[in-house]
């Protein structure tokens, strides 16, 4: 689900366990790529935190890189896009 507000789009996506890199698609494709992509990880199963980075930002999605393979399926990415 996403909530457009003045050029800001927020959405959540469930992440796949056992992956070190994941491609995240936007809820819709944009004419141009966002100027800012922010990602916050959430996990209700444990307290383990992964360092993560965003790369390859395009008008349809981006790559999310983690410091190691995700240990369980409880991870959710809370994403904010600013156009």
PDB file of C-alpha atoms in Angstrom:
ATOM      1  CA  UNK A   1       0.000   0.000   0.000  1.00  0.00           C
ATOM      2  CA  UNK A   2       1.292   3.466  -0.787  1.00  0.00           C
ATOM      3  CA  UNK A   3       0.142   6.954   0.220  1.00  0.00           C
ATOM      4  CA  UNK A   4       0.952   9.769  -2.239  1.00  0.00           C
ATOM      5  CA  UNK A   5       1.395  13.114  -0.452  1.00  0.00           C
ATOM      6  CA  UNK A   6       2.962  16.087  -2.199  1.00  0.00           C
ATOM      7  CA  UNK A   7       5.416  14.005  -4.244  1.00  0.00           C
ATOM      8  CA  UNK A   8       6.125  11.585  -1.379  1.00  0.00           C
ATOM      9  CA  UNK A   9       5.227   7.912  -1.760  1.00  0.00           C
ATOM     10  CA  UNK A  10       5.454   5.454   1.143  1.00  0.00           C
ATOM     11  CA  UNK A  11       5.009   1.700   0.859  1.00  0.00           C
ATOM     12  CA  UNK A  12       6.015  -1.565   2.522  1.00  0.00           C
ATOM     13  CA  UNK A  13       7.295  -4.766   0.968  1.00  0.00           C
ATOM     14  CA  UNK A  14       8.048  -8.169   2.511  1.00  0.00           C
ATOM     15  CA  UNK A  15      11.653  -9.282   1.955  1.00  0.00           C
ATOM     16  CA  UNK A  16      12.732 -12.807   1.011  1.00  0.00           C
ATOM     17  CA  UNK A  17      14.860 -14.700   3.553  1.00  0.00           C
ATOM     18  CA  UNK A  18      18.206 -16.112   2.453  1.00  0.00           C
ATOM     19  CA  UNK A  19      18.879 -13.205   0.079  1.00  0.00           C
ATOM     20  CA  UNK A  20      21.725 -10.688   0.279  1.00  0.00           C
ATOM     21  CA  UNK A  21      20.431  -8.489  -2.590  1.00  0.00           C
ATOM     22  CA  UNK A  22      16.840  -7.834  -3.604  1.00  0.00           C
ATOM     23  CA  UNK A  23      15.248  -5.793  -6.367  1.00  0.00           C
ATOM     24  CA  UNK A  24      12.406  -3.638  -5.033  1.00  0.00           C
ATOM     25  CA  UNK A  25       9.756  -2.527  -7.541  1.00  0.00           C
ATOM     26  CA  UNK A  26       7.774   0.656  -6.974  1.00  0.00           C
ATOM     27  CA  UNK A  27       3.964   0.419  -6.715  1.00  0.00           C
ATOM     28  CA  UNK A  28       3.860   2.198 -10.101  1.00  0.00           C
ATOM     29  CA  UNK A  29       6.415   3.298 -12.706  1.00  0.00           C
ATOM     30  CA  UNK A  30       7.402   6.971 -12.740  1.00  0.00           C
ATOM     31  CA  UNK A  31       8.380   9.238 -15.629  1.00  0.00           C
ATOM     32  CA  UNK A  32      11.697   9.974 -13.920  1.00  0.00           C
ATOM     33  CA  UNK A  33      13.553   8.363 -11.059  1.00  0.00           C
ATOM     34  CA  UNK A  34      12.914   9.622  -7.511  1.00  0.00           C
ATOM     35  CA  UNK A  35      15.374  12.154  -6.105  1.00  0.00           C
ATOM     36  CA  UNK A  36      15.445  10.325  -2.750  1.00  0.00           C
ATOM     37  CA  UNK A  37      14.923   6.679  -1.760  1.00  0.00           C
ATOM     38  CA  UNK A  38      14.912   5.910   1.967  1.00  0.00           C
ATOM     39  CA  UNK A  39      14.553   2.394   3.370  1.00  0.00           C
ATOM     40  CA  UNK A  40      14.022   1.267   6.947  1.00  0.00           C
ATOM     41  CA  UNK A  41      14.051  -2.420   7.901  1.00  0.00           C
ATOM     42  CA  UNK A  42      11.571  -3.914  10.346  1.00  0.00           C
ATOM     43  CA  UNK A  43      11.568  -7.422  11.838  1.00  0.00           C
ATOM     44  CA  UNK A  44       9.159  -8.698  14.481  1.00  0.00           C
ATOM     45  CA  UNK A  45      10.843 -12.138  14.726  1.00  0.00           C
ATOM     46  CA  UNK A  46      14.192 -11.120  16.253  1.00  0.00           C
ATOM     47  CA  UNK A  47      16.397  -8.122  17.030  1.00  0.00           C
ATOM     48  CA  UNK A  48      19.107  -8.758  14.429  1.00  0.00           C
ATOM     49  CA  UNK A  49      19.838  -5.669  12.317  1.00  0.00           C
ATOM     50  CA  UNK A  50      21.511  -5.763   8.891  1.00  0.00           C
ATOM     51  CA  UNK A  51      23.468  -2.924   7.395  1.00  0.00           C
ATOM     52  CA  UNK A  52      21.785  -2.091   4.105  1.00  0.00           C
ATOM     53  CA  UNK A  53      22.316   0.180   1.108  1.00  0.00           C
ATOM     54  CA  UNK A  54      20.311   1.325  -1.904  1.00  0.00           C
ATOM     55  CA  UNK A  55      21.737   1.328  -5.454  1.00  0.00           C
ATOM     56  CA  UNK A  56      20.696   1.318  -9.119  1.00  0.00           C
ATOM     57  CA  UNK A  57      17.730   3.644  -8.574  1.00  0.00           C
ATOM     58  CA  UNK A  58      15.532   3.844 -11.689  1.00  0.00           C
ATOM     59  CA  UNK A  59      12.011   4.975 -12.548  1.00  0.00           C
ATOM     60  CA  UNK A  60      10.628   1.486 -11.748  1.00  0.00           C
ATOM     61  CA  UNK A  61      12.637   0.284  -8.716  1.00  0.00           C
ATOM     62  CA  UNK A  62      16.024  -0.121  -7.028  1.00  0.00           C
ATOM     63  CA  UNK A  63      18.422  -2.718  -5.602  1.00  0.00           C
ATOM     64  CA  UNK A  64      18.578  -3.214  -1.850  1.00  0.00           C
ATOM     65  CA  UNK A  65      21.858  -4.733  -0.574  1.00  0.00           C
ATOM     66  CA  UNK A  66      22.293  -6.289   2.884  1.00  0.00           C
ATOM     67  CA  UNK A  67      25.472  -7.010   4.872  1.00  0.00           C
ATOM     68  CA  UNK A  68      24.563 -10.745   4.830  1.00  0.00           C
ATOM     69  CA  UNK A  69      21.755 -13.089   3.777  1.00  0.00           C
ATOM     70  CA  UNK A  70      18.516 -12.294   5.627  1.00  0.00           C
ATOM     71  CA  UNK A  71      18.145 -14.906   8.368  1.00  0.00           C
ATOM     72  CA  UNK A  72      14.338 -15.208   8.384  1.00  0.00           C
ATOM     73  CA  UNK A  73      11.162 -14.234   6.549  1.00  0.00           C
ATOM     74  CA  UNK A  74      10.101 -11.634   9.120  1.00  0.00           C
ATOM     75  CA  UNK A  75      11.816  -8.692   7.424  1.00  0.00           C
ATOM     76  CA  UNK A  76       9.784  -5.871   5.921  1.00  0.00           C
ATOM     77  CA  UNK A  77      11.195  -2.826   4.120  1.00  0.00           C
ATOM     78  CA  UNK A  78       9.427   0.476   4.830  1.00  0.00           C
ATOM     79  CA  UNK A  79      10.257   2.641   1.817  1.00  0.00           C
ATOM     80  CA  UNK A  80       9.861   6.355   1.212  1.00  0.00           C
ATOM     81  CA  UNK A  81      10.277   7.846  -2.265  1.00  0.00           C
ATOM     82  CA  UNK A  82      10.558  11.586  -2.888  1.00  0.00           C
ATOM     83  CA  UNK A  83       9.998  12.713  -6.459  1.00  0.00           C
TER      84      UNK A  83
END
